[in-house]
CSV table of C-alpha atoms and ligand atoms in Angstrom, one decimal:
chain,number,residue,atom,x,y,z
H,1,UNK,CA,-46.4,62.7,98.2
H,2,UNK,CA,-42.8,62.1,97.3
H,3,UNK,CA,-40.7,64.5,95.2
H,4,UNK,CA,-39.4,63.5,91.8
H,5,UNK,CA,-36.7,65.0,89.5
H,6,UNK,CA,-37.7,65.8,86.0
H,7,UNK,CA,-35.7,65.5,82.8
H,8,UNK,CA,-34.9,69.2,83.1
H,9,UNK,CA,-32.2,68.2,85.6
H,10,UNK,CA,-28.7,69.5,84.6
H,11,UNK,CA,-26.9,67.0,86.9
H,12,UNK,CA,-25.4,69.8,89.0
H,13,UNK,CA,-25.5,67.7,92.2
H,14,UNK,CA,-26.7,70.6,94.3
H,15,UNK,CA,-29.6,68.6,95.8
H,16,UNK,CA,-27.8,65.4,96.7
H,17,UNK,CA,-26.1,66.5,99.9
H,18,UNK,CA,-29.2,68.3,101.1
H,19,UNK,CA,-31.4,65.2,101.5
H,20,UNK,CA,-31.9,64.1,105.1
H,21,UNK,CA,-32.8,60.6,104.0
H,22,UNK,CA,-30.1,60.1,101.4
H,23,UNK,CA,-32.8,59.5,98.9
H,24,UNK,CA,-31.1,61.3,96.0
H,25,UNK,CA,-28.7,59.3,93.7
H,26,UNK,CA,-26.6,60.0,90.7
H,27,UNK,CA,-27.5,58.6,87.4
H,28,UNK,CA,-26.8,54.9,87.1
H,29,UNK,CA,-26.1,54.6,90.8
H,30,UNK,CA,-28.0,51.9,92.6
H,31,UNK,CA,-29.9,52.8,95.8
H,32,UNK,CA,-30.2,51.2,99.2
H,33,UNK,CA,-32.4,51.8,102.2
H,34,UNK,CA,-29.4,51.6,104.5
H,35,UNK,CA,-27.6,54.6,102.8
H,36,UNK,CA,-27.8,57.4,105.3
H,37,UNK,CA,-30.5,55.9,107.4
H,38,UNK,CA,-30.6,53.6,110.5
H,39,UNK,CA,-32.2,50.8,108.4
H,40,UNK,CA,-30.1,47.6,108.0
H,41,UNK,CA,-31.6,46.7,104.6
H,42,UNK,CA,-28.6,46.9,102.3
H,43,UNK,CA,-30.1,45.3,99.2
H,44,UNK,CA,-29.1,47.2,96.1
H,45,UNK,CA,-31.9,48.5,94.0
H,46,UNK,CA,-31.5,49.3,90.3
H,47,UNK,CA,-31.0,53.0,89.4
H,48,UNK,CA,-34.2,54.7,88.4
H,49,UNK,CA,-32.4,56.9,85.8
H,50,UNK,CA,-29.3,56.5,83.8
H,51,UNK,CA,-29.4,60.1,82.6
H,52,UNK,CA,-30.3,62.3,85.5
H,53,UNK,CA,-30.1,62.4,89.3
H,54,UNK,CA,-33.1,60.7,90.7
H,55,UNK,CA,-35.0,60.3,94.0
H,56,UNK,CA,-35.7,56.9,95.5
H,57,UNK,CA,-39.4,57.3,96.1
H,58,UNK,CA,-39.4,54.8,99.0
H,59,UNK,CA,-36.9,57.0,100.9
H,60,UNK,CA,-38.4,60.5,100.2
H,61,UNK,CA,-40.5,61.9,103.0
H,62,UNK,CA,-40.8,65.3,101.4
H,63,UNK,CA,-38.4,66.3,104.3
H,64,UNK,CA,-41.1,65.8,107.0
H,65,UNK,CA,-39.5,65.9,110.4
H,66,UNK,CA,-36.5,67.7,109.1
H,67,UNK,CA,-37.3,70.8,107.0
H,68,UNK,CA,-40.3,73.0,106.4
H,69,UNK,CA,-39.9,72.6,102.6
H,70,UNK,CA,-38.4,69.9,100.5
H,71,UNK,CA,-34.7,70.7,100.7
H,72,UNK,CA,-33.9,69.5,97.2
H,73,UNK,CA,-36.5,71.8,95.6
H,74,UNK,CA,-35.2,74.7,97.6
H,75,UNK,CA,-31.6,74.4,96.2
H,76,UNK,CA,-32.4,73.3,92.6
H,77,UNK,CA,-31.2,76.0,90.2
H,78,UNK,CA,-33.6,74.8,87.4
H,79,UNK,CA,-36.6,74.0,89.6
H,80,UNK,CA,-36.8,70.4,88.5
H,81,UNK,CA,-37.6,68.8,91.9
H,82,UNK,CA,-41.4,68.6,91.8
H,83,UNK,CA,-44.3,66.8,93.5
H,84,UNK,CA,-44.7,63.3,92.3
H,85,UNK,CA,-48.4,62.9,91.5
H,86,UNK,CA,-48.0,59.2,91.0
H,87,UNK,CA,-46.9,58.7,94.6
H,88,UNK,CA,-49.3,60.6,96.9
H,89,UNK,CA,-49.0,60.0,100.6
H,90,UNK,CA,-50.7,61.5,103.6
H,91,UNK,CA,-48.9,63.5,106.3
H,92,UNK,CA,-49.2,60.4,108.6
H,93,UNK,CA,-47.7,58.1,106.0
H,94,UNK,CA,-44.8,60.5,105.4
H,95,UNK,CA,-44.1,60.7,109.1
H,96,UNK,CA,-44.3,56.9,109.5
H,97,UNK,CA,-41.9,56.5,106.6
H,98,UNK,CA,-39.5,59.0,108.3
H,99,UNK,CA,-39.7,56.9,111.5
H,100,UNK,CA,-38.9,53.8,109.6
H,101,UNK,CA,-35.9,55.3,108.0
H,102,UNK,CA,-34.6,56.8,111.2
H,103,UNK,CA,-35.7,54.5,114.0
Q,201,LIG,FE1,-34.8,64.2,100.1
Q,201,LIG,FE2,-36.5,66.0,101.1
Q,201,LIG,FE3,-36.0,66.0,98.5
Q,201,LIG,FE4,-37.4,64.0,99.6
Q,201,LIG,S1,-38.0,66.2,99.5
Q,201,LIG,S2,-35.7,63.8,98.1
Q,201,LIG,S3,-36.5,63.8,101.6
Q,201,LIG,S4,-34.5,66.4,100.1
């Protein structure tokens, strides 16, 4: 499943540079598949949060293929990067997503 950032976030920005998929965005910042990936899709998608850093679910692979653990959760000082129970994916689905993002 993807990771999500809860409203305990203190907007410290620690997680943002750690994401191998560039899936983490600042509040109010629109997101694109092409940011930090090999995908050419540069359509802008509306920000998911206007208050806290957020994770673009379609770009989060739970760090599969890059790290043993979700990198964002590992550095978050307030432990607000948690499993997103509304977006559950299998290992295969996560790896397929990773391959799509970094073909
Ligand atoms: Fe990015 Fe990994 Fe966090 Fe997902 S779990 S948002 S891929 S750092």
